[in-house]
Amino acid sequence: MNALVPLPVVLPLTACGLSLFIGPRLRALHRLISIAVLTIVLAIDVILLFEADRSGPLAVHLGDFAPPLGVTLVADRLSALMLTVSGAVTLIVLIYALGQDMADREERAPIPVFHPAYLVLVAGVSCTFLAGDLVNLYVGFEIMLMASFVLLTVGGTEPRLRAGSTYVVVSLVSSLVFLAAIAVAYAAAGTVNFAQLSVRLAEVPEGVRMLIEVLLLTVFGVKAAVFPVAAWLPDSYPTAPAPITAVFAGLLTKVGVYSMIRAETLLFPGNHLTLVLMAIAFASMLVGILGAVAQTDLKRLLSFTLVSHIGFMLFGLALGTREGIGGAIVYTAHHITVQTTLFLAAGLLERRYGTTELTRLGGAARTAPLLAVLWFIPAMNLAGIPPLSGFLGKLGLMRAGAADGGAVAYVLLGAIAVTSVLTLYVMAKVWNLAFWRAEPAPLPAEGVVLEDTEEDEERPHIPIGPAGPTGPAGSGATPTGACIRTTSRVPLIMTSATAGAVALGLAYTLLATPLTAVADRAAGELLARSPYIEAVLNP
């Protein structure tokens, strides 16, 4: 089974090369290759999860070079679970994107850049989950980020390029900090292999060890978009096409969370920065959800809820107990799926009505009841309504906090409760404005008021005005004064993909017992450390 470990990285990269080789004209072949490869990768991810859960971590030294010389890939319970969830999500988003592409009959790009870039993104995410050393983790981040730069700016519109520039600058700065952390770790311990570092860092002076930990947490905190290094996210993600925004929001930030869990349990045991992590979790929860309350654009609103709910995962990590880390793992898997689903549903709403500006939406529950259901279920899941997986994940975290018994833990429990109530308020606000109320009245016409006509019913309506098709924010907002009155039929493939994402989120509720059990065993394995170390150093 160890031979399967590199395949989630190798197969997408191979498919990327094949996609570039066959050229731009055979679009159907591009789609077939992407779907086939990601389906195979998902099957491999599931096999790795069962095998890692049955027999412990699977380690591979590429080229048969032992640490610290060689590249090591490791699939333990945590990484295999994250691989499986990410594999399912990326496959669903790909199907959604293909439905959008076929409906739009996109022919403007000189080459089909989406498929190679998306496959590289999947390979980069898989590489970060499987990385057994700091350098390979850095390489995984860079592979992922190079692909995300391309995907974020697909279309080349001014708002996307502006947002992409912000994303590039933040990512490059964090990469430089990461390189500094790697250099300090190697100078202090003589290795960057996780298993060897976990042993040797105990002999490093405390000040140097603390410096390495702070540098790594800073880098991973930027990737995870925790407060106060999250300001880039709400300005970057909403400008991208709907499927790209969905996979970025659902998955890329969790790569940062995964890296924080891996570093704090394997490299820096003992919870030396518990209070710092608690403070960051507290601030992320409240600042993020208050930012969401203030938004009227749906994509920005969801971006702020993303920042807020990262705080839940940090809280479980900060507790440092088996129950806390297990709860963080469950909530991470849940949040990847639910956040992706909400952005996919937002993309359907934007496609049908031409905007995600809540003040210019209304009546969607009457005109698009299926879309309303596809929004409502994950929205309630995110808010944590029983018996959905969001409630089960929060319940696990709150039980772990109560078991801790400390005053700071109880403060965080209060923050979780407040954040959950405000999340429910935000989801109810979206439902009321976009779905439940009657259509909004026309505003004074500074731009153009669009009306339905029989001949235009079959095509999407693009708002017209001084700011161009995407509005001032470049995120689907209409020009000032424009009021959307039109509808466009949403392709069945896009709707089906979103329904599949909803079903996956509901599956977590139905499979709550085995999912929680796997997460608990993963947390125990992380805290024990020895299974990981022995699998790498004594294969």
Short mmCIF file of C-alpha atoms in Angstrom, two decimals, residues 5-508:
data_model
loop_
_atom_site.label_atom_id
_atom_site.label_comp_id
_atom_site.label_asym_id
_atom_site.label_seq_id
_atom_site.Cartn_x
_atom_site.Cartn_y
_atom_site.Cartn_z
CA VAL A 5 1.12 7.26 -1.22
CA PRO A 6 2.78 9.40 -3.96
CA LEU A 7 -0.04 8.89 -6.48
CA PRO A 8 -2.33 11.75 -5.30
CA VAL A 9 0.55 14.06 -6.23
CA VAL A 10 1.96 12.26 -9.27
CA LEU A 11 -1.28 11.53 -11.13
CA PRO A 12 -2.59 15.13 -11.32
CA LEU A 13 0.85 16.40 -12.41
CA THR A 14 1.03 13.72 -15.10
CA ALA A 15 -2.46 14.61 -16.28
CA CYS A 16 -1.46 18.29 -16.36
CA GLY A 17 1.42 17.49 -18.71
CA LEU A 18 -0.89 15.41 -20.90
CA SER A 19 -3.46 18.22 -20.95
CA LEU A 20 -0.86 20.70 -22.14
CA PHE A 21 0.43 18.25 -24.74
CA ILE A 22 -2.89 17.58 -26.47
CA GLY A 23 -3.50 21.26 -27.18
CA PRO A 24 -6.49 23.59 -26.85
CA ARG A 25 -8.94 22.22 -29.39
CA LEU A 26 -9.86 18.86 -27.87
CA ARG A 27 -11.87 20.32 -25.01
CA ALA A 28 -13.91 17.15 -24.48
CA LEU A 29 -10.69 15.19 -24.00
CA HIS A 30 -9.47 17.73 -21.45
CA ARG A 31 -12.67 17.25 -19.49
CA LEU A 32 -12.43 13.46 -19.69
CA ILE A 33 -8.82 13.42 -18.48
CA SER A 34 -9.54 15.73 -15.54
CA ILE A 35 -12.63 13.83 -14.41
CA ALA A 36 -10.95 10.43 -14.77
CA VAL A 37 -7.79 11.43 -12.91
CA LEU A 38 -9.58 13.09 -9.99
CA THR A 39 -11.92 10.11 -9.69
CA ILE A 40 -8.94 7.75 -9.50
CA VAL A 41 -7.24 10.05 -6.98
CA LEU A 42 -10.35 10.04 -4.79
CA ALA A 43 -10.43 6.24 -4.87
CA ILE A 44 -6.76 6.13 -3.85
CA ASP A 45 -7.42 8.62 -1.05
CA VAL A 46 -10.17 6.37 0.35
CA ILE A 47 -7.88 3.32 0.21
CA LEU A 48 -5.14 5.25 2.02
CA LEU A 49 -7.60 6.33 4.70
CA PHE A 50 -8.74 2.76 5.39
CA GLU A 51 -5.19 1.43 5.36
CA ALA A 52 -3.78 4.19 7.60
CA ASP A 53 -6.66 3.70 10.03
CA ARG A 54 -6.14 -0.07 10.03
CA SER A 55 -2.37 -0.40 10.21
CA GLY A 56 -0.95 3.02 11.06
CA PRO A 57 1.02 5.65 9.10
CA LEU A 58 2.31 4.77 5.61
CA ALA A 59 5.68 6.31 4.78
CA VAL A 60 7.57 6.44 1.47
CA HIS A 61 11.12 7.68 0.93
CA LEU A 62 11.29 8.74 -2.71
CA GLY A 63 14.32 7.34 -4.52
CA ASP A 64 14.89 5.10 -1.48
CA PHE A 65 16.93 7.86 0.17
CA ALA A 66 16.50 7.80 3.93
CA PRO A 67 16.08 11.04 5.93
CA PRO A 68 17.46 13.63 6.00
CA LEU A 69 18.64 13.29 2.40
CA GLY A 70 15.49 12.09 0.67
CA VAL A 71 11.95 13.37 0.20
CA THR A 72 9.50 11.65 2.54
CA LEU A 73 5.75 11.36 2.02
CA VAL A 74 3.60 10.15 4.89
CA ALA A 75 -0.08 9.21 4.99
CA ASP A 76 -1.35 8.90 8.56
CA ARG A 77 -4.97 9.11 9.73
CA LEU A 78 -5.05 12.92 9.68
CA SER A 79 -3.47 13.41 6.26
CA ALA A 80 -5.47 10.55 4.71
CA LEU A 81 -8.74 11.97 6.05
CA MET A 82 -7.89 15.43 4.71
CA LEU A 83 -6.92 13.88 1.37
CA THR A 84 -10.24 12.06 1.13
CA VAL A 85 -12.33 15.13 1.94
CA SER A 86 -10.33 17.36 -0.40
CA GLY A 87 -10.48 14.73 -3.16
CA ALA A 88 -14.27 14.58 -2.96
CA VAL A 89 -14.61 18.37 -2.89
CA THR A 90 -12.22 19.03 -5.79
CA LEU A 91 -14.02 16.45 -7.93
CA ILE A 92 -17.41 18.06 -7.21
CA VAL A 93 -16.08 21.53 -7.98
CA LEU A 94 -14.53 20.28 -11.22
CA ILE A 95 -17.89 18.90 -12.36
CA TYR A 96 -19.51 22.24 -11.47
CA ALA A 97 -16.84 24.12 -13.43
CA LEU A 98 -17.24 21.86 -16.46
CA GLY A 99 -20.98 22.49 -16.45
CA GLN A 100 -20.35 26.22 -16.39
CA ASP A 101 -17.76 25.97 -19.16
CA MET A 102 -20.03 23.94 -21.44
CA ALA A 103 -22.94 26.31 -20.87
CA ASP A 104 -20.85 29.40 -21.61
CA ARG A 105 -19.06 27.77 -24.56
CA GLU A 106 -15.92 29.57 -23.46
CA GLU A 107 -13.59 29.92 -26.43
CA ARG A 108 -11.75 33.11 -25.60
CA ALA A 109 -8.70 31.63 -23.87
CA PRO A 110 -5.80 30.85 -26.26
CA ILE A 111 -5.27 27.54 -24.43
CA PRO A 112 -7.47 25.76 -21.91
CA VAL A 113 -5.54 27.03 -18.89
CA PHE A 114 -8.17 25.97 -16.39
CA HIS A 115 -7.57 22.21 -16.57
CA PRO A 116 -3.76 22.23 -16.20
CA ALA A 117 -3.91 24.85 -13.44
CA TYR A 118 -6.65 23.01 -11.57
CA LEU A 119 -4.79 19.71 -11.75
CA VAL A 120 -1.63 21.40 -10.46
CA LEU A 121 -3.68 22.90 -7.62
CA VAL A 122 -4.93 19.44 -6.63
CA ALA A 123 -1.37 18.09 -6.74
CA GLY A 124 -0.15 20.94 -4.54
CA VAL A 125 -2.86 20.39 -1.96
CA SER A 126 -2.10 16.65 -1.88
CA CYS A 127 1.61 17.37 -1.52
CA THR A 128 1.05 19.58 1.53
CA PHE A 129 -1.07 16.92 3.23
CA LEU A 130 1.49 14.18 2.54
CA ALA A 131 4.68 16.18 3.14
CA GLY A 132 7.03 14.58 5.63
CA ASP A 133 9.47 17.47 5.87
CA LEU A 134 9.46 21.26 5.88
CA VAL A 135 11.01 21.64 2.43
CA ASN A 136 8.45 19.37 0.80
CA LEU A 137 5.69 21.21 2.67
CA TYR A 138 7.08 24.46 1.26
CA VAL A 139 7.17 22.96 -2.23
CA GLY A 140 3.56 21.85 -1.85
CA PHE A 141 2.54 25.36 -0.83
CA GLU A 142 4.33 26.87 -3.80
CA ILE A 143 2.82 24.40 -6.28
CA MET A 144 -0.59 25.19 -4.87
CA LEU A 145 0.00 28.94 -4.90
CA MET A 146 1.34 29.10 -8.46
CA ALA A 147 -1.78 27.35 -9.69
CA SER A 148 -4.01 29.56 -7.55
CA PHE A 149 -2.42 32.70 -9.04
CA VAL A 150 -3.52 31.53 -12.48
CA LEU A 151 -7.00 30.44 -11.43
CA LEU A 152 -7.65 33.60 -9.41
CA THR A 153 -7.03 35.83 -12.43
CA VAL A 154 -8.82 33.73 -15.08
CA GLY A 155 -10.51 36.15 -17.46
CA GLY A 156 -8.02 38.95 -16.91
CA THR A 157 -10.56 41.56 -15.70
CA GLU A 158 -9.21 44.53 -13.80
CA PRO A 159 -10.85 43.60 -10.45
CA ARG A 160 -9.48 40.07 -10.66
CA LEU A 161 -5.99 41.28 -11.49
CA ARG A 162 -6.12 43.76 -8.62
CA ALA A 163 -7.30 41.11 -6.18
CA GLY A 164 -4.76 38.66 -7.57
CA SER A 165 -1.98 41.19 -6.96
CA THR A 166 -2.94 41.42 -3.29
CA TYR A 167 -2.99 37.64 -3.04
CA VAL A 168 0.39 37.34 -4.75
CA VAL A 169 2.07 39.90 -2.48
CA VAL A 170 0.72 38.33 0.72
CA SER A 171 1.64 34.83 -0.47
CA LEU A 172 5.17 35.80 -1.47
CA VAL A 173 5.83 37.52 1.85
CA SER A 174 4.58 34.47 3.75
CA SER A 175 6.78 32.26 1.55
CA LEU A 176 9.82 34.32 2.48
CA VAL A 177 8.98 33.93 6.16
CA PHE A 178 8.58 30.19 5.57
CA LEU A 179 12.04 30.00 3.99
CA ALA A 180 13.48 31.83 7.00
CA ALA A 181 11.81 29.32 9.34
CA ILE A 182 13.22 26.41 7.34
CA ALA A 183 16.71 27.94 7.46
CA VAL A 184 16.57 28.47 11.23
CA ALA A 185 15.23 24.95 11.81
CA TYR A 186 17.96 23.37 9.69
CA ALA A 187 20.69 25.44 11.32
CA ALA A 188 19.46 24.48 14.78
CA ALA A 189 18.64 20.79 14.26
CA GLY A 190 20.55 19.75 11.13
CA THR A 191 17.43 18.37 9.44
CA VAL A 192 14.03 19.45 8.12
CA ASN A 193 12.41 16.00 8.29
CA PHE A 194 9.38 16.11 10.61
CA ALA A 195 10.19 12.85 12.38
CA GLN A 196 13.81 13.82 13.03
CA LEU A 197 12.86 17.37 13.99
CA SER A 198 10.38 16.08 16.54
CA VAL A 199 13.29 14.35 18.30
CA ARG A 200 16.05 16.92 17.84
CA LEU A 201 14.07 20.07 18.63
CA ALA A 202 13.82 18.91 22.23
CA GLU A 203 17.59 19.46 22.48
CA VAL A 204 17.51 22.92 20.87
CA PRO A 205 17.66 25.97 23.20
CA GLU A 206 14.18 27.10 24.21
CA GLY A 207 14.52 30.57 22.65
CA VAL A 208 15.48 29.15 19.26
CA ARG A 209 12.72 26.56 19.42
CA MET A 210 10.22 29.29 20.24
CA LEU A 211 11.45 31.37 17.29
CA ILE A 212 10.94 28.45 14.90
CA GLU A 213 7.46 27.82 16.29
CA VAL A 214 6.42 31.46 15.99
CA LEU A 215 7.73 31.73 12.42
CA LEU A 216 5.92 28.58 11.32
CA LEU A 217 2.66 29.56 13.03
CA THR A 218 2.84 32.98 11.38
CA VAL A 219 3.19 31.40 7.94
CA PHE A 220 0.44 28.86 8.55
CA GLY A 221 -1.75 31.55 10.10
CA VAL A 222 -1.53 33.61 6.90
CA LYS A 223 -2.46 30.55 4.84
CA ALA A 224 -5.37 29.79 7.18
CA ALA A 225 -6.50 33.44 7.20
CA VAL A 226 -6.68 33.86 10.98
CA PHE A 227 -7.00 37.25 12.62
CA PRO A 228 -5.06 39.58 12.36
CA VAL A 229 -3.55 38.29 9.08
CA ALA A 230 -6.84 37.65 7.28
CA ALA A 231 -7.56 41.02 5.69
CA TRP A 232 -6.44 39.79 2.26
CA LEU A 233 -9.08 37.04 2.01
CA PRO A 234 -12.39 38.97 1.69
CA ASP A 235 -10.82 41.18 -0.98
CA SER A 236 -9.29 38.33 -3.00
CA TYR A 237 -11.64 35.35 -3.12
CA PRO A 238 -14.97 36.98 -4.13
CA THR A 239 -13.60 38.30 -7.42
CA ALA A 240 -12.75 34.86 -8.84
CA PRO A 241 -15.19 32.71 -10.86
CA ALA A 242 -17.65 30.79 -8.69
CA PRO A 243 -15.98 27.34 -8.81
CA ILE A 244 -12.55 28.82 -8.09
CA THR A 245 -13.89 30.85 -5.17
CA ALA A 246 -15.58 27.72 -3.83
CA VAL A 247 -12.50 25.50 -3.86
CA PHE A 248 -10.27 28.29 -2.52
CA ALA A 249 -12.60 29.13 0.35
CA GLY A 250 -13.38 25.56 1.24
CA LEU A 251 -9.96 23.98 0.89
CA LEU A 252 -6.94 26.29 0.72
CA THR A 253 -7.37 27.84 4.16
CA LYS A 254 -7.69 24.35 5.69
CA VAL A 255 -4.23 23.53 4.36
CA GLY A 256 -2.98 26.19 6.77
CA VAL A 257 -5.07 24.71 9.61
CA TYR A 258 -3.73 21.23 8.85
CA SER A 259 -0.15 22.53 8.93
CA MET A 260 -0.74 24.20 12.30
CA ILE A 261 -2.15 20.98 13.76
CA ARG A 262 0.78 18.98 12.37
CA ALA A 263 3.42 21.40 13.68
CA GLU A 264 1.92 21.90 17.14
CA THR A 265 1.41 18.20 17.84
CA LEU A 266 4.50 16.69 16.22
CA LEU A 267 7.19 19.37 16.44
CA PHE A 268 6.18 21.48 19.43
CA PRO A 269 4.29 19.33 21.95
CA GLY A 270 3.43 20.81 25.31
CA ASN A 271 1.10 23.70 24.34
CA HIS A 272 3.62 26.47 24.97
CA LEU A 273 1.50 28.97 23.04
CA THR A 274 -1.92 27.95 24.33
CA LEU A 275 -2.92 31.45 25.44
CA VAL A 276 -1.75 32.97 22.15
CA LEU A 277 -3.74 30.46 20.12
CA MET A 278 -6.77 30.99 22.35
CA ALA A 279 -6.56 34.76 21.80
CA ILE A 280 -6.24 34.33 18.03
CA ALA A 281 -9.18 31.92 18.00
CA PHE A 282 -11.30 34.34 20.04
CA ALA A 283 -10.48 37.31 17.80
CA SER A 284 -10.97 35.33 14.59
CA MET A 285 -14.42 34.15 15.68
CA LEU A 286 -15.79 37.52 16.71
CA VAL A 287 -14.08 39.84 14.22
CA GLY A 288 -14.92 37.52 11.34
CA ILE A 289 -18.59 37.12 12.18
CA LEU A 290 -19.06 40.83 12.93
CA GLY A 291 -17.54 41.54 9.52
CA ALA A 292 -20.07 39.14 7.99
CA VAL A 293 -22.96 40.89 9.73
CA ALA A 294 -21.95 44.17 8.07
CA GLN A 295 -21.85 42.79 4.50
CA THR A 296 -24.51 43.07 1.82
CA ASP A 297 -22.65 41.16 -0.90
CA LEU A 298 -23.10 37.42 -0.49
CA LYS A 299 -19.58 36.37 -1.49
CA ARG A 300 -17.93 38.86 0.88
CA LEU A 301 -20.32 37.80 3.62
CA LEU A 302 -19.31 34.15 3.17
CA SER A 303 -15.63 35.15 3.12
CA PHE A 304 -15.99 36.75 6.56
CA THR A 305 -17.80 33.70 7.94
CA LEU A 306 -14.86 31.66 6.67
CA VAL A 307 -12.45 33.74 8.77
CA SER A 308 -14.77 33.41 11.76
CA HIS A 309 -15.11 29.64 11.69
CA ILE A 310 -11.36 29.08 11.36
CA GLY A 311 -11.37 30.20 14.99
CA PHE A 312 -13.35 27.09 15.96
CA MET A 313 -10.57 24.86 14.67
CA LEU A 314 -7.87 26.89 16.41
CA PHE A 315 -9.77 26.57 19.67
CA GLY A 316 -9.61 22.78 19.49
CA LEU A 317 -5.91 22.94 18.65
CA ALA A 318 -5.23 25.38 21.50
CA LEU A 319 -6.84 23.02 24.02
CA GLY A 320 -4.21 20.45 23.08
CA THR A 321 -6.25 17.54 24.42
CA ARG A 322 -7.32 14.45 22.51
CA GLU A 323 -10.94 15.62 22.61
CA GLY A 324 -10.05 19.13 21.48
CA ILE A 325 -7.87 18.07 18.55
CA GLY A 326 -10.39 15.40 17.54
CA GLY A 327 -13.12 18.04 17.54
CA ALA A 328 -10.93 20.35 15.44
CA ILE A 329 -10.37 17.57 12.89
CA VAL A 330 -14.10 16.82 12.64
CA TYR A 331 -14.93 20.50 12.26
CA THR A 332 -12.23 20.97 9.62
CA ALA A 333 -13.63 18.13 7.49
CA HIS A 334 -17.16 19.51 7.94
CA HIS A 335 -16.17 23.07 7.13
CA ILE A 336 -14.28 22.20 3.95
CA THR A 337 -17.44 20.70 2.49
CA VAL A 338 -20.04 23.13 3.81
CA GLN A 339 -18.12 26.30 2.93
CA THR A 340 -17.47 24.99 -0.57
CA THR A 341 -21.17 24.16 -0.97
CA LEU A 342 -22.26 27.64 0.09
CA PHE A 343 -20.00 29.27 -2.47
CA LEU A 344 -21.27 26.91 -5.17
CA ALA A 345 -24.84 27.83 -4.25
CA ALA A 346 -23.87 31.51 -4.34
CA GLY A 347 -22.53 30.93 -7.85
CA LEU A 348 -25.86 29.44 -8.90
CA LEU A 349 -27.66 32.45 -7.44
CA GLU A 350 -25.36 34.83 -9.28
CA ARG A 351 -25.78 32.96 -12.54
CA ARG A 352 -29.55 32.95 -12.33
CA TYR A 353 -30.09 36.52 -11.17
CA GLY A 354 -26.92 38.29 -12.31
CA THR A 355 -25.77 39.52 -8.90
CA THR A 356 -24.84 38.49 -5.37
CA GLU A 357 -25.77 41.88 -3.92
CA LEU A 358 -28.44 41.06 -1.34
CA THR A 359 -30.17 44.43 -1.62
CA ARG A 360 -30.96 43.66 -5.28
CA LEU A 361 -32.19 40.13 -4.80
CA GLY A 362 -35.52 38.76 -3.66
CA GLY A 363 -38.13 36.11 -4.31
CA ALA A 364 -35.66 33.34 -5.13
CA ALA A 365 -37.55 30.83 -3.00
CA ARG A 366 -40.56 31.31 -5.28
CA THR A 367 -38.77 31.52 -8.63
CA ALA A 368 -36.02 28.95 -7.91
CA PRO A 369 -37.17 26.59 -5.14
CA LEU A 370 -34.47 23.98 -5.80
CA LEU A 371 -31.76 26.61 -5.55
CA ALA A 372 -33.33 27.77 -2.29
CA VAL A 373 -33.10 24.24 -0.86
CA LEU A 374 -29.48 23.90 -2.01
CA TRP A 375 -28.67 27.10 -0.12
CA PHE A 376 -30.78 26.48 2.97
CA ILE A 377 -29.36 23.08 3.97
CA PRO A 378 -25.64 24.05 4.06
CA ALA A 379 -26.54 27.44 5.56
CA MET A 380 -28.22 25.73 8.51
CA ASN A 381 -25.31 23.28 8.66
CA LEU A 382 -22.84 26.14 8.96
CA ALA A 383 -24.99 27.75 11.66
CA GLY A 384 -24.90 24.49 13.60
CA ILE A 385 -28.57 23.55 13.69
CA PRO A 386 -29.13 20.05 15.17
CA PRO A 387 -28.68 17.32 14.08
CA LEU A 388 -26.44 18.48 11.23
CA SER A 389 -22.67 17.95 11.26
CA GLY A 390 -22.02 21.60 12.10
CA PHE A 391 -23.84 21.09 15.39
CA LEU A 392 -21.99 17.83 16.08
CA GLY A 393 -18.61 19.45 15.40
CA LYS A 394 -19.34 22.42 17.65
CA LEU A 395 -20.72 20.13 20.35
CA GLY A 396 -17.48 18.16 20.34
CA LEU A 397 -15.42 21.32 20.67
CA MET A 398 -17.60 22.69 23.46
CA ARG A 399 -17.42 19.41 25.38
CA ALA A 400 -13.64 19.49 25.06
CA GLY A 401 -13.59 23.09 26.32
CA ALA A 402 -15.81 22.25 29.27
CA ALA A 403 -13.59 19.27 30.10
CA ASP A 404 -10.58 21.60 30.14
CA GLY A 405 -12.25 23.61 32.90
CA GLY A 406 -10.03 26.68 32.62
CA ALA A 407 -11.34 30.24 32.72
CA VAL A 408 -9.93 31.03 29.27
CA ALA A 409 -11.58 27.93 27.83
CA TYR A 410 -14.94 29.05 29.19
CA VAL A 411 -14.45 32.48 27.63
CA LEU A 412 -13.88 30.74 24.30
CA LEU A 413 -17.00 28.65 24.85
CA GLY A 414 -18.92 31.90 25.18
CA ALA A 415 -17.32 33.14 21.96
CA ILE A 416 -18.39 29.93 20.19
CA ALA A 417 -21.97 30.43 21.38
CA VAL A 418 -22.04 34.09 20.29
CA THR A 419 -20.46 33.28 16.93
CA SER A 420 -22.96 30.48 16.33
CA VAL A 421 -25.92 32.75 17.09
CA LEU A 422 -24.54 35.49 14.83
CA THR A 423 -23.87 32.93 12.08
CA LEU A 424 -27.51 31.89 12.30
CA TYR A 425 -28.50 35.56 12.12
CA VAL A 426 -26.34 36.09 9.03
CA MET A 427 -27.75 33.01 7.29
CA ALA A 428 -31.29 34.12 8.19
CA LYS A 429 -30.51 37.57 6.80
CA VAL A 430 -29.42 36.06 3.48
CA TRP A 431 -32.49 33.85 3.38
CA ASN A 432 -34.82 36.76 4.12
CA LEU A 433 -33.30 39.17 1.60
CA ALA A 434 -32.44 36.86 -1.27
CA PHE A 435 -35.01 34.10 -1.02
CA TRP A 436 -38.01 34.87 1.17
CA ARG A 437 -39.02 38.47 0.58
CA ALA A 438 -40.77 39.74 -2.54
CA GLU A 439 -38.59 41.13 -5.31
CA PRO A 440 -37.04 44.48 -4.37
CA ALA A 441 -38.48 47.64 -5.84
CA PRO A 442 -36.46 49.42 -8.58
CA LEU A 443 -33.96 51.99 -7.36
CA PRO A 444 -33.50 55.47 -8.90
CA ALA A 445 -31.89 54.77 -12.24
CA GLU A 446 -28.28 55.88 -12.22
CA GLY A 447 -27.47 52.80 -14.22
CA VAL A 448 -29.84 50.57 -16.15
CA VAL A 449 -32.90 48.69 -14.93
CA LEU A 450 -33.17 45.36 -16.70
CA GLU A 451 -36.52 43.68 -17.36
CA ASP A 452 -37.43 40.19 -18.51
CA THR A 453 -38.35 39.61 -22.09
CA GLU A 454 -39.33 36.38 -23.74
CA GLU A 455 -36.42 36.41 -26.13
CA ASP A 456 -33.90 37.07 -23.35
CA GLU A 457 -35.20 34.40 -21.03
CA GLU A 458 -32.70 31.80 -22.16
CA ARG A 459 -29.53 33.79 -21.56
CA PRO A 460 -27.91 35.44 -18.55
CA HIS A 461 -28.32 39.21 -18.29
CA ILE A 462 -25.16 41.24 -17.76
CA PRO A 463 -25.60 44.52 -15.90
CA ILE A 464 -24.44 47.55 -17.86
CA GLY A 465 -22.98 50.69 -16.39
CA PRO A 466 -19.88 52.80 -15.90
CA ALA A 467 -18.17 50.12 -13.80
CA GLY A 468 -18.49 47.43 -16.45
CA PRO A 469 -20.08 44.00 -16.32
CA THR A 470 -18.84 43.05 -12.88
CA GLY A 471 -19.76 46.22 -11.05
CA PRO A 472 -17.57 48.29 -8.74
CA ALA A 473 -16.26 45.37 -6.71
CA GLY A 474 -15.75 43.04 -9.61
CA SER A 475 -17.64 40.35 -7.73
CA GLY A 476 -20.88 40.18 -9.58
CA ALA A 477 -22.36 43.33 -8.08
CA THR A 478 -24.51 45.43 -10.37
CA PRO A 479 -23.84 49.11 -11.06
CA THR A 480 -25.32 51.64 -8.67
CA GLY A 481 -29.00 52.06 -9.28
CA ALA A 482 -29.41 48.90 -11.32
CA CYS A 483 -32.06 46.44 -10.21
CA ILE A 484 -31.93 42.89 -11.46
CA ARG A 485 -35.28 41.69 -12.81
CA THR A 486 -34.02 38.94 -15.07
CA THR A 487 -33.44 35.24 -14.68
CA SER A 488 -31.28 32.76 -16.54
CA ARG A 489 -31.64 29.02 -16.46
CA VAL A 490 -28.85 27.32 -14.53
CA PRO A 491 -27.22 24.32 -16.27
CA LEU A 492 -28.28 20.98 -14.83
CA ILE A 493 -24.67 19.87 -14.34
CA MET A 494 -23.95 22.84 -12.07
CA THR A 495 -27.09 22.21 -10.06
CA SER A 496 -26.32 18.50 -9.80
CA ALA A 497 -22.76 19.18 -8.61
CA THR A 498 -24.06 21.53 -5.92
CA ALA A 499 -26.62 18.91 -4.90
CA GLY A 500 -23.77 16.40 -4.63
CA ALA A 501 -21.88 18.77 -2.31
CA VAL A 502 -25.03 19.17 -0.18
CA ALA A 503 -25.37 15.38 -0.03
CA LEU A 504 -21.74 15.04 1.04
CA GLY A 505 -22.35 17.49 3.88
CA LEU A 506 -25.41 15.52 4.97
CA ALA A 507 -23.38 12.30 4.80
CA TYR A 508 -21.20 13.62 7.62
#
